[in-house]
Amino acid sequence: MAKKGIKYIFVVGGVMSGVGKGIASASIGKILQSRGVEVTALKIDPYVNVDAGTMNPTEHGEVFVLDDGTECDQDMGNYERFLDRDLTRTNYMTTGSVYLSVIQKERNLEYGGKQVEVVPRIPLEIIERINKAAEKAGAKVAITEVGGTVGEYENILFLEAIRMLKIKNPHDVVLVLVSHVPALGAGGNELKTKPTQHAVRSLNSVGLNPDIILARAHMPLDEKRKEKIEFMCSLEKGDVISAPNVGNIYEVPVNFENGGMGDRILKKLKMKPKQKDMKEWRDMVTHMNSATKPVRIGIVGKYFGTGEFVLEDSYISVIESIRHAGGKVGCKPEIVWLNSEQFEKGKESLKELNDFDGIIVPGGFGSRGIEGKISVIEYCRENKIPYFGLCYGMQLAVIEFARHMAGMKDANTTEINPKTSHPVVDIMPEQKKNLKDKNFGATMRLGAYVANLKKGTVAFGAYGVPEISERHRHRYEVNPEYIEKITEAGLVFSGVSPDGRLMEIAELPKEKHPFFLGTQFHPELKSRPLNPHPLFVAFMKACFARRK
Ligand code: GLN
């Protein structure tokens, strides 16, 4: 069951969701990495969807995309950002995907005619996948985050997998419970441990006890509270680690290390601790936190202001990319959410944009608020406000340019107007058939694709290399039939697919605009705090320069 040479860390959540299991898992990984241990991180989502591709961002937050085209949970983005590693399909599983492969194996007679019982087959499949992910990544430790909260029906088979592994290999498995410790009392300073005790009882009922409890609270846990949890939950002294709220998520690994997390985990896994080396990470955090000069970035979207969900969750990678680049450039980004529909009320409404140092139109689907976004882009172009378009934001910049600079008044994307006389953004012929067949999954361009950059362009200046690879998630492309006309009018396609058919980056030359650039791909999926994305850095520089 356990693979020789691999150690397992599981992270589960107690009391309620949203306590930061993803950041906790990523931070544990970072700590181990800083001790010279190669790690990989997996996410388990307990829902039946096979992947996150079919989910609305208002339901689930951002859909993160890996190099291999896997559409997954935003926590995978946290792992990649903290660990600075590219993950693959094997690092992500859902209840649906686990059942799907067990059923496929059963259909292929891979169980030798035996009755296929939910237990142990499903837990064994889960363990096999973790082993595969560790093997593929060359990792000594696999950190697996189980979505949901203990006590729910949904994740019970995943907990059973942990139990099975742990009972056979007690020294190779560490279970971390990330629990919420609420505060009551008039001053909000009375920390309550009872919910955590209940969460542990819940774990006990499925045959598990945590090895470490991360106590999430708005303030640090005092010794008395720690001792209480340790005693009531049968933990060794020192195994309750305080995890107070932080202003900057990248401080979390540093805080965990200060609380002794690295030593405790390595001791439990019987691994020889190497010397800590978190210098580069600590320096990055200090640099980020010490930047004081504000830069005001407006993000224009359609979902904002509905109050239905946490907005930040839908654009988490964009936000993080801005922060990474801000740290590098030495400024403090202030992000303001702008509802695109507010810009559909005529010229007057656009004046507000003058208060911004830069504008981003991120990825999106559908027609709501589109004309507002196009007006914003036009205003940025004409008034030399730095503009960065991500996927849809690039397509709309091309449409705006075609309408106002290349004389194609009703230029549009066929996503919005299939009858437009100038479909400057359209479905490529090879994808049309899938769309007709309602095979929607197969109509997206997903994952990493290579592009060649034109020398002397803004994009080339930012990347400094002639060939790049970036991640995609979209259905439509700039229509090759219009390239000549749009280029003649002055827009430069500075990044193009190797076969020359797909336009990956559109920009205005430096002499014409301080920064006006859009990417068909999603650069935000590849920005890391230790390695900020070059285009975000170039954009933030332009924004900072406008401020000065
Ligand atoms: N709706 C556009 C397309 O499908 C853009 C998608 C996106 O921004 N991710 O091509």
Coordinates of C-alpha atoms and ligand atoms in Angstrom, one line a residue:
M1 CA 0.0 0.0 0.0
A2 CA 2.6 2.6 1.1
K3 CA 5.4 3.0 -1.4
K4 CA 8.9 2.4 0.0
G5 CA 10.8 5.6 0.6
I6 CA 7.7 7.8 0.5
K7 CA 6.3 9.6 3.5
Y8 CA 2.7 10.9 3.7
I9 CA 1.3 14.0 5.2
F10 CA -2.5 14.5 5.2
V11 CA -4.2 17.8 5.9
V12 CA -7.8 17.8 7.0
G13 CA -10.1 20.6 8.2
G14 CA -12.1 20.8 11.4
V15 CA -15.0 23.0 12.6
M16 CA -15.7 24.8 9.4
S17 CA -14.4 25.2 5.8
G18 CA -12.4 28.2 4.7
V19 CA -9.8 28.0 7.5
G20 CA -6.9 27.9 5.1
K21 CA -6.1 24.3 4.6
G22 CA -4.6 25.0 1.2
I23 CA -2.2 27.6 2.5
A24 CA -1.4 25.4 5.4
S25 CA -0.6 22.4 3.1
A26 CA 1.5 24.6 0.8
S27 CA 3.3 26.1 3.8
I28 CA 4.2 22.7 5.2
G29 CA 5.6 21.8 1.8
K30 CA 7.6 25.0 1.7
I31 CA 9.1 24.3 5.1
L32 CA 10.1 20.8 4.1
Q33 CA 11.6 22.1 0.9
S34 CA 13.7 24.5 2.9
R35 CA 15.1 21.5 4.7
G36 CA 16.2 19.9 1.5
V37 CA 13.2 17.5 1.2
E38 CA 11.6 17.1 -2.2
V39 CA 7.8 17.3 -1.8
T40 CA 4.7 17.2 -3.9
A41 CA 1.2 18.4 -3.0
L42 CA -2.1 16.9 -3.9
K43 CA -5.7 18.1 -3.5
I44 CA -8.7 16.0 -3.0
D45 CA -12.1 17.6 -3.8
P46 CA -14.9 15.4 -2.4
Y47 CA -17.5 16.4 -5.0
V48 CA -18.7 14.1 -7.9
N49 CA -17.6 16.5 -10.7
V50 CA -14.7 14.8 -12.4
D51 CA -12.8 18.0 -12.6
A52 CA -13.4 21.7 -11.9
G53 CA -13.9 22.6 -15.6
T54 CA -17.6 22.3 -15.6
M55 CA -18.1 24.5 -12.5
N56 CA -19.1 28.1 -12.5
P57 CA -16.6 30.4 -10.9
T58 CA -19.3 31.9 -8.7
E59 CA -19.9 28.3 -7.3
H60 CA -16.3 27.3 -6.8
G61 CA -14.0 30.2 -7.2
E62 CA -11.2 30.3 -9.8
V63 CA -10.6 27.3 -12.1
F64 CA -6.9 26.8 -12.0
V65 CA -5.3 25.2 -15.1
L66 CA -2.1 23.1 -15.1
D67 CA 0.5 22.7 -17.9
D68 CA -1.2 19.4 -19.0
G69 CA -4.6 21.1 -19.3
T70 CA -6.1 19.8 -16.0
E71 CA -8.8 22.1 -14.8
C72 CA -8.7 22.1 -11.0
D73 CA -9.2 23.8 -7.7
Q74 CA -7.5 27.1 -6.9
D75 CA -5.5 25.4 -4.1
M76 CA -3.4 23.8 -6.7
G77 CA -2.4 27.3 -7.6
N78 CA -1.3 27.9 -4.0
Y79 CA 0.8 24.7 -4.1
E80 CA 2.5 25.8 -7.3
R81 CA 3.1 29.3 -6.0
F82 CA 4.5 28.2 -2.7
L83 CA 6.5 25.2 -3.9
D84 CA 7.6 26.8 -7.3
R85 CA 6.9 23.4 -9.0
D86 CA 4.7 22.6 -11.9
L87 CA 2.1 20.0 -10.9
T88 CA 0.2 17.5 -13.1
R89 CA -3.1 15.8 -13.4
T90 CA -2.0 13.1 -10.9
N91 CA -1.9 15.8 -8.2
Y92 CA -5.6 16.4 -8.3
M93 CA -8.5 14.1 -7.6
T94 CA -12.2 14.3 -7.0
T95 CA -14.7 11.6 -5.7
G96 CA -16.0 11.5 -9.3
S97 CA -12.5 10.9 -10.9
V98 CA -11.7 8.2 -8.3
Y99 CA -15.0 6.3 -8.9
L100 CA -14.6 6.8 -12.7
S101 CA -11.3 5.1 -12.8
V102 CA -12.4 2.2 -10.5
I103 CA -15.5 1.7 -12.7
Q104 CA -13.3 1.8 -15.8
K105 CA -11.0 -0.8 -14.3
E106 CA -13.9 -3.0 -13.4
R107 CA -15.2 -2.8 -16.9
N108 CA -11.8 -3.7 -18.2
L109 CA -11.8 -6.8 -16.0
E110 CA -8.8 -5.5 -14.1
Y111 CA -10.1 -6.9 -10.8
G112 CA -9.9 -10.5 -12.0
G113 CA -13.7 -11.2 -11.7
K114 CA -13.8 -10.3 -8.0
Q115 CA -16.6 -8.4 -6.3
V116 CA -15.5 -4.8 -6.3
E117 CA -16.3 -3.4 -2.8
V118 CA -16.3 0.3 -2.0
V119 CA -13.9 -0.5 0.9
P120 CA -11.1 -1.3 0.2
R121 CA -11.2 -0.5 -3.5
I122 CA -11.9 3.2 -3.4
P123 CA -9.3 4.0 -0.6
L124 CA -6.7 1.8 -2.4
E125 CA -7.3 3.7 -5.6
I126 CA -6.8 7.0 -3.7
I127 CA -3.5 5.7 -2.2
E128 CA -2.3 4.5 -5.5
R129 CA -2.8 7.9 -7.0
I130 CA -0.9 9.6 -4.2
N131 CA 2.0 7.1 -4.8
K132 CA 1.9 7.9 -8.5
A133 CA 2.0 11.6 -7.9
A134 CA 5.0 11.3 -5.5
E135 CA 6.8 9.0 -8.0
K136 CA 6.2 11.3 -10.9
A137 CA 7.5 14.3 -9.0
G138 CA 10.4 12.4 -7.5
A139 CA 9.2 13.4 -4.1
K140 CA 10.1 11.9 -0.7
V141 CA 7.0 13.4 0.9
A142 CA 3.5 13.7 -0.5
I143 CA 1.2 16.2 1.2
T144 CA -2.4 15.6 0.5
E145 CA -5.1 18.0 1.4
V146 CA -8.6 16.6 1.9
G147 CA -11.3 19.0 0.9
G148 CA -14.3 19.6 3.1
T149 CA -14.5 19.3 6.9
V150 CA -14.2 16.2 9.1
G151 CA -17.6 14.9 10.1
E152 CA -19.1 15.2 6.6
Y153 CA -20.2 12.1 4.7
E154 CA -18.5 13.4 1.6
N155 CA -14.9 12.8 2.5
I156 CA -15.3 9.6 4.6
L157 CA -13.6 7.3 2.1
F158 CA -10.6 9.6 1.9
L159 CA -10.3 9.5 5.7
E160 CA -10.5 5.7 5.4
A161 CA -7.6 5.8 3.0
I162 CA -5.6 7.7 5.6
R163 CA -6.6 5.2 8.3
M164 CA -5.5 2.3 6.2
L165 CA -2.2 3.8 5.4
K166 CA -1.5 4.9 8.9
I167 CA -2.4 1.6 10.6
K168 CA 0.1 -0.2 8.4
N169 CA 2.8 2.5 8.3
P170 CA 2.5 4.5 11.6
H171 CA 5.9 6.1 11.1
D172 CA 5.3 7.2 7.5
V173 CA 2.1 9.1 8.0
V174 CA 1.4 12.4 9.7
L175 CA -2.2 13.7 10.0
V176 CA -2.5 17.4 10.5
L177 CA -5.9 18.9 11.5
V178 CA -6.4 22.5 10.6
S179 CA -9.0 23.7 13.1
H180 CA -10.8 26.9 13.7
V181 CA -10.6 28.3 17.2
P182 CA -13.3 31.0 17.5
A183 CA -13.1 33.9 19.8
L184 CA -16.0 35.1 22.0
G185 CA -16.4 37.7 24.8
A186 CA -16.9 41.4 24.7
G187 CA -13.4 42.1 23.4
G188 CA -13.5 39.1 21.1
N189 CA -10.4 37.7 22.9
E190 CA -11.8 34.6 24.6
L191 CA -10.6 31.7 22.5
K192 CA -12.8 28.7 22.6
T193 CA -11.3 25.2 22.2
K194 CA -14.5 23.1 22.4
P195 CA -15.3 23.1 18.6
T196 CA -11.8 21.7 18.0
Q197 CA -12.3 19.0 20.6
H198 CA -15.5 18.0 18.8
A199 CA -13.7 17.9 15.4
V200 CA -11.2 15.5 17.0
R201 CA -14.0 13.3 18.3
S202 CA -15.3 13.2 14.8
L203 CA -12.0 12.1 13.5
N204 CA -11.8 9.5 16.4
S205 CA -15.1 8.0 15.2
V206 CA -13.4 7.0 11.9
G207 CA -10.4 5.6 13.7
L208 CA -8.1 8.6 13.4
N209 CA -6.4 11.0 15.8
P210 CA -4.4 14.0 14.6
D211 CA -0.7 14.1 15.1
I212 CA -0.6 17.9 14.8
I213 CA -3.3 20.5 15.3
L214 CA -3.0 23.8 13.6
A215 CA -5.1 26.2 15.6
R216 CA -6.4 28.9 13.2
A217 CA -7.6 31.9 15.1
H218 CA -7.6 35.7 14.6
M219 CA -4.9 35.9 17.3
P220 CA -2.1 33.7 18.6
L221 CA -3.1 30.9 20.9
D222 CA -1.8 31.2 24.5
E223 CA 0.0 28.4 26.3
K224 CA -3.1 27.5 28.4
R225 CA -5.3 27.0 25.4
K226 CA -2.6 24.9 23.7
E227 CA -2.2 22.7 26.7
K228 CA -5.9 22.2 26.9
I229 CA -6.2 21.1 23.3
E230 CA -3.1 18.8 23.7
F231 CA -4.6 17.2 26.8
M232 CA -8.2 16.9 25.6
C233 CA -7.2 15.6 22.2
S234 CA -4.4 13.2 23.2
L235 CA -1.6 15.1 21.6
E236 CA 2.1 15.3 22.7
K237 CA 3.3 18.5 24.1
G238 CA 4.2 21.0 21.4
D239 CA 1.9 19.4 18.8
V240 CA -0.6 22.2 18.8
I241 CA 0.7 25.0 16.7
S242 CA -0.7 28.4 16.7
A243 CA -1.7 29.8 13.3
P244 CA -3.0 33.3 13.7
N245 CA -4.4 35.5 10.8
V246 CA -1.6 37.2 8.8
G247 CA -1.6 40.2 6.6
N248 CA 0.4 38.4 3.9
I249 CA -0.2 34.7 3.2
Y250 CA 3.5 34.2 2.3
E251 CA 4.3 34.8 6.0
V252 CA 2.6 31.6 6.9
P253 CA 5.5 29.2 6.3
V254 CA 7.8 31.6 8.3
N255 CA 5.3 31.6 11.2
F256 CA 4.9 27.8 11.1
E257 CA 8.7 27.4 11.2
N258 CA 8.8 29.8 14.2
G259 CA 6.3 27.6 15.9
G260 CA 8.5 24.5 15.4
M261 CA 6.5 22.8 12.7
G262 CA 9.4 21.6 10.6
D263 CA 11.2 19.9 13.5
R264 CA 8.0 18.2 14.7
I265 CA 6.9 16.8 11.4
L266 CA 10.4 15.5 10.5
K267 CA 10.7 13.9 13.9
K268 CA 7.4 12.2 13.5
L269 CA 8.3 10.9 10.1
K270 CA 11.7 9.8 11.4
M271 CA 13.4 11.9 8.9
K272 CA 16.8 13.6 9.5
P273 CA 16.3 17.3 9.5
K274 CA 18.8 19.2 7.4
Q275 CA 19.7 22.8 8.1
K276 CA 16.9 25.3 7.5
D277 CA 17.2 27.5 4.5
M278 CA 14.4 30.0 4.2
K279 CA 16.4 33.0 3.5
E280 CA 15.2 33.7 -0.1
W281 CA 11.6 33.2 1.0
R282 CA 12.0 35.4 4.1
D283 CA 13.7 38.1 2.0
M284 CA 10.8 38.0 -0.5
V285 CA 8.2 38.4 2.3
T286 CA 10.2 41.3 3.9
H287 CA 10.5 43.0 0.5
M288 CA 6.8 42.6 -0.2
N289 CA 5.8 43.9 3.2
S290 CA 8.1 46.8 3.2
A291 CA 6.9 48.3 -0.1
T292 CA 4.8 51.4 0.9
K293 CA 4.3 53.3 -2.3
P294 CA 0.8 52.7 -3.4
V295 CA -0.2 51.8 -7.0
R296 CA -3.9 51.7 -7.8
I297 CA -5.1 48.9 -10.1
G298 CA -8.6 48.6 -11.3
I299 CA -9.9 45.1 -12.3
V300 CA -12.9 45.3 -14.5
G301 CA -15.3 42.4 -14.5
K302 CA -19.0 41.4 -14.6
Y303 CA -19.3 39.4 -11.4
F304 CA -18.6 42.1 -9.0
G305 CA -21.0 43.5 -6.5
T306 CA -23.4 40.6 -6.5
G307 CA -22.7 39.7 -2.9
E308 CA -23.2 36.0 -3.7
F309 CA -19.7 34.8 -3.1
V310 CA -16.2 35.8 -2.2
L311 CA -15.0 37.8 -5.1
E312 CA -11.3 37.4 -4.4
D313 CA -11.6 33.6 -4.8
S314 CA -12.6 34.0 -8.4
Y315 CA -9.5 36.0 -9.4
I316 CA -7.0 34.7 -6.8
S317 CA -4.2 34.1 -9.3
V318 CA -4.6 37.6 -10.8
I319 CA -4.5 39.1 -7.4
E320 CA -1.4 37.1 -6.4
S321 CA 0.3 37.9 -9.7
I322 CA -0.2 41.6 -9.1
R323 CA 1.2 41.2 -5.5
H324 CA 4.3 39.2 -6.7
A325 CA 5.1 41.8 -9.4
G326 CA 4.4 44.7 -6.9
G327 CA 7.0 43.2 -4.5
K328 CA 9.5 43.0 -7.3
V329 CA 8.9 46.5 -8.6
G330 CA 8.8 47.8 -5.0
C331 CA 5.3 49.2 -4.8
K332 CA 2.2 48.4 -2.8
P333 CA -0.7 47.4 -5.1
E334 CA -4.2 48.6 -4.1
I335 CA -6.8 46.6 -6.0
V336 CA -10.2 48.1 -6.8
W337 CA -13.0 46.0 -8.3
L338 CA -14.9 47.8 -11.0
N339 CA -18.2 46.5 -12.4
S340 CA -18.1 46.8 -16.2
E341 CA -21.8 47.6 -16.4
Q342 CA -21.2 50.9 -14.7
F343 CA -19.1 52.0 -17.8
E344 CA -22.0 51.4 -20.2
K345 CA -23.6 54.7 -19.2
G346 CA -21.7 57.0 -21.6
K347 CA -18.4 59.0 -21.7
E348 CA -18.9 60.6 -18.3
S349 CA -18.8 57.3 -16.4
L350 CA -15.4 56.6 -17.9
K351 CA -13.7 59.6 -16.3
E352 CA -13.3 57.6 -13.0
L353 CA -10.6 55.6 -14.8
N354 CA -8.2 58.6 -14.6
D355 CA -7.9 57.8 -10.9
F356 CA -6.2 54.5 -11.7
D357 CA -2.5 53.8 -12.4
G358 CA -3.5 50.7 -14.5
I359 CA -6.5 48.7 -15.6
I360 CA -6.9 44.9 -16.0
V361 CA -9.7 43.1 -17.8
P362 CA -9.4 39.5 -16.7
G363 CA -10.7 36.3 -18.3
G364 CA -14.4 35.7 -18.7
F365 CA -17.2 34.2 -20.7
G366 CA -20.5 35.4 -22.1
S367 CA -21.9 38.8 -23.1
R368 CA -22.8 40.6 -19.8
G369 CA -21.0 43.8 -19.3
I370 CA -18.9 43.4 -22.5
E371 CA -19.7 46.8 -24.1
G372 CA -18.6 48.4 -20.8
K373 CA -15.3 46.5 -20.9
I374 CA -14.8 47.6 -24.5
S375 CA -15.4 51.3 -23.6
V376 CA -12.9 50.9 -20.7
I377 CA -10.3 49.5 -23.1
E378 CA -10.9 52.4 -25.6
Y379 CA -10.5 54.9 -22.8
C380 CA -7.3 53.4 -21.6
R381 CA -5.9 53.3 -25.2
E382 CA -6.8 56.9 -25.9
N383 CA -5.7 58.3 -22.5
K384 CA -2.5 56.2 -22.2
I385 CA -3.6 54.5 -19.1
P386 CA -1.6 51.2 -18.7
Y387 CA -3.9 48.3 -19.8
F388 CA -3.4 44.6 -19.4
G389 CA -5.9 42.2 -21.0
L390 CA -6.0 38.6 -19.9
C391 CA -7.6 36.2 -22.4
Y392 CA -11.0 37.7 -22.8
G393 CA -9.3 41.0 -22.0
M394 CA -7.1 40.5 -25.0
Q395 CA -9.9 39.4 -27.4
L396 CA -11.9 42.5 -26.4
A397 CA -8.8 44.8 -27.0
V398 CA -8.6 43.3 -30.5
I399 CA -12.3 44.0 -31.0
E400 CA -12.0 47.5 -29.7
F401 CA -9.0 48.2 -32.0
A402 CA -10.8 46.7 -35.0
R403 CA -13.9 48.9 -34.4
H404 CA -12.2 52.2 -33.7
M405 CA -8.9 52.0 -35.5
A406 CA -9.4 49.6 -38.4
G407 CA -12.9 50.9 -39.4
M408 CA -14.9 47.7 -38.7
K409 CA -17.7 49.3 -36.8
D410 CA -19.5 46.1 -35.8
A411 CA -16.4 44.0 -35.2
N412 CA -17.1 41.4 -32.5
T413 CA -16.5 37.9 -31.2
T414 CA -18.9 35.2 -32.4
E415 CA -19.3 34.3 -28.7
I416 CA -21.5 37.4 -28.5
N417 CA -22.7 38.1 -32.0
P418 CA -22.6 35.1 -34.3
K419 CA -24.0 37.3 -37.1
T420 CA -21.4 40.1 -37.0
S421 CA -20.1 41.1 -40.4
H422 CA -16.5 41.3 -38.9
P423 CA -15.9 38.2 -36.7
V424 CA -12.4 39.3 -35.6
V425 CA -12.6 36.7 -32.8
D426 CA -14.0 33.4 -33.7
I427 CA -14.0 29.6 -33.2
M428 CA -11.2 27.9 -35.2
P429 CA -12.7 25.6 -37.9
E430 CA -11.3 22.4 -36.2
Q431 CA -13.3 23.3 -33.0
K432 CA -16.6 24.1 -34.7
K433 CA -17.6 20.5 -35.1
N434 CA -17.2 19.7 -31.4
L435 CA -19.4 22.7 -30.6
K436 CA -22.1 21.5 -33.0
D437 CA -22.0 18.1 -31.3
K438 CA -22.4 19.8 -27.9
N439 CA -19.1 18.3 -26.9
F440 CA -18.2 21.4 -25.0
G441 CA -15.3 19.9 -23.1
A442 CA -13.4 19.3 -26.3
T443 CA -13.9 22.8 -27.6
M444 CA -11.5 24.5 -25.2
R445 CA -7.8 25.1 -25.8
L446 CA -6.4 24.0 -22.4
G447 CA -3.0 23.9 -20.9
A448 CA 0.5 24.9 -22.0
Y449 CA 1.2 26.0 -25.6
V450 CA 4.4 27.4 -27.0
A451 CA 4.6 30.8 -28.6
N452 CA 7.3 32.7 -30.5
L453 CA 7.9 36.4 -29.7
K454 CA 8.8 39.1 -32.1
K455 CA 12.0 40.9 -31.4
G456 CA 11.8 44.6 -30.4
T457 CA 8.3 44.3 -28.9
V458 CA 7.1 45.0 -25.4
A459 CA 6.5 41.3 -24.8
F460 CA 10.0 40.4 -26.0
G461 CA 11.5 43.1 -23.8
A462 CA 9.6 41.7 -20.8
Y463 CA 10.4 38.0 -21.3
G464 CA 13.9 38.5 -22.7
V465 CA 13.6 35.2 -24.7
P466 CA 12.3 34.3 -28.1
E467 CA 10.2 31.4 -27.1
I468 CA 7.7 31.1 -24.2
S469 CA 5.2 28.5 -22.9
E470 CA 2.0 29.7 -21.3
R471 CA -1.3 28.2 -20.1
H472 CA -4.6 28.6 -21.9
R473 CA -8.3 28.1 -21.2
H474 CA -10.6 29.5 -23.9
R475 CA -12.7 28.6 -26.8
Y476 CA -12.2 31.5 -29.2
E477 CA -9.2 32.9 -31.1
V478 CA -8.3 36.0 -33.0
N479 CA -9.6 35.2 -36.6
P480 CA -6.5 34.7 -38.9
E481 CA -8.5 36.4 -41.7
Y482 CA -8.4 39.8 -40.0
I483 CA -4.8 39.8 -39.0
E484 CA -3.5 41.8 -41.9
K485 CA -6.1 44.5 -41.6
I486 CA -5.7 44.9 -37.8
T487 CA -1.9 44.9 -38.1
E488 CA -2.0 47.6 -40.8
A489 CA -4.0 49.7 -38.5
G490 CA -1.2 49.6 -35.9
L491 CA -1.8 46.7 -33.5
V492 CA 1.2 44.4 -33.2
F493 CA 0.8 40.6 -32.7
S494 CA 4.0 40.1 -30.7
G495 CA 3.4 36.5 -29.7
V496 CA 2.3 33.9 -32.3
S497 CA 2.0 30.1 -32.2
P498 CA 4.8 28.3 -34.0
D499 CA 2.6 27.5 -37.0
G500 CA 1.8 31.2 -37.2
R501 CA -2.0 30.7 -37.0
L502 CA -2.8 31.6 -33.4
M503 CA -2.3 35.1 -32.1
E504 CA -1.1 34.8 -28.5
I505 CA -0.1 38.4 -27.6
A506 CA -1.4 41.7 -29.0
E507 CA 0.2 45.0 -28.1
L508 CA 0.7 48.7 -29.0
P509 CA 4.3 49.7 -29.6
K510 CA 6.1 51.5 -26.8
E511 CA 6.2 54.8 -28.7
K512 CA 2.4 54.8 -28.9
H513 CA 1.4 53.8 -25.4
P514 CA 3.1 53.2 -22.0
F515 CA 1.6 49.7 -21.8
F516 CA -1.2 48.3 -23.8
L517 CA -1.0 44.6 -24.1
G518 CA -3.2 41.6 -24.0
T519 CA -2.5 37.8 -23.9
Q520 CA -4.7 35.0 -25.3
F521 CA -3.2 32.9 -22.5
H522 CA -3.5 33.3 -18.7
P523 CA -0.1 34.6 -17.5
E524 CA -1.5 34.7 -13.9
L525 CA -1.4 30.9 -13.8
K526 CA 2.4 30.9 -13.9
S527 CA 3.4 33.8 -11.6
R528 CA 5.2 32.7 -8.4
P529 CA 6.3 34.9 -5.5
L530 CA 9.9 34.0 -6.0
N531 CA 9.5 34.2 -9.8
P532 CA 6.9 36.9 -10.7
H533 CA 5.5 36.8 -14.2
P534 CA 7.5 39.1 -16.6
L535 CA 4.4 40.6 -18.1
F536 CA 2.9 41.4 -14.8
V537 CA 6.2 43.0 -13.8
A538 CA 6.3 45.1 -17.0
F539 CA 2.7 46.1 -16.4
M540 CA 3.3 47.1 -12.8
K541 CA 6.4 49.1 -13.8
A542 CA 4.3 51.1 -16.3
C543 CA 1.7 51.6 -13.6
F544 CA 4.3 52.7 -11.1
A545 CA 5.8 55.1 -13.6
R546 CA 2.4 56.7 -14.2
R547 CA 2.1 57.2 -10.4
K548 CA 5.4 58.9 -10.2
Ligands
GLN1 N1 -14.7 33.6 -23.6 C1 -13.5 33.7 -24.2 C2 -13.2 32.3 -24.9 O1 -13.8 31.4 -24.7 C3 -12.3 33.9 -23.2 C4 -12.2 32.9 -22.2 C5 -11.3 33.3 -21.0 O2 -11.1 34.5 -20.8 N2 -10.8 32.4 -20.3 O3 -12.3 32.3 -25.8

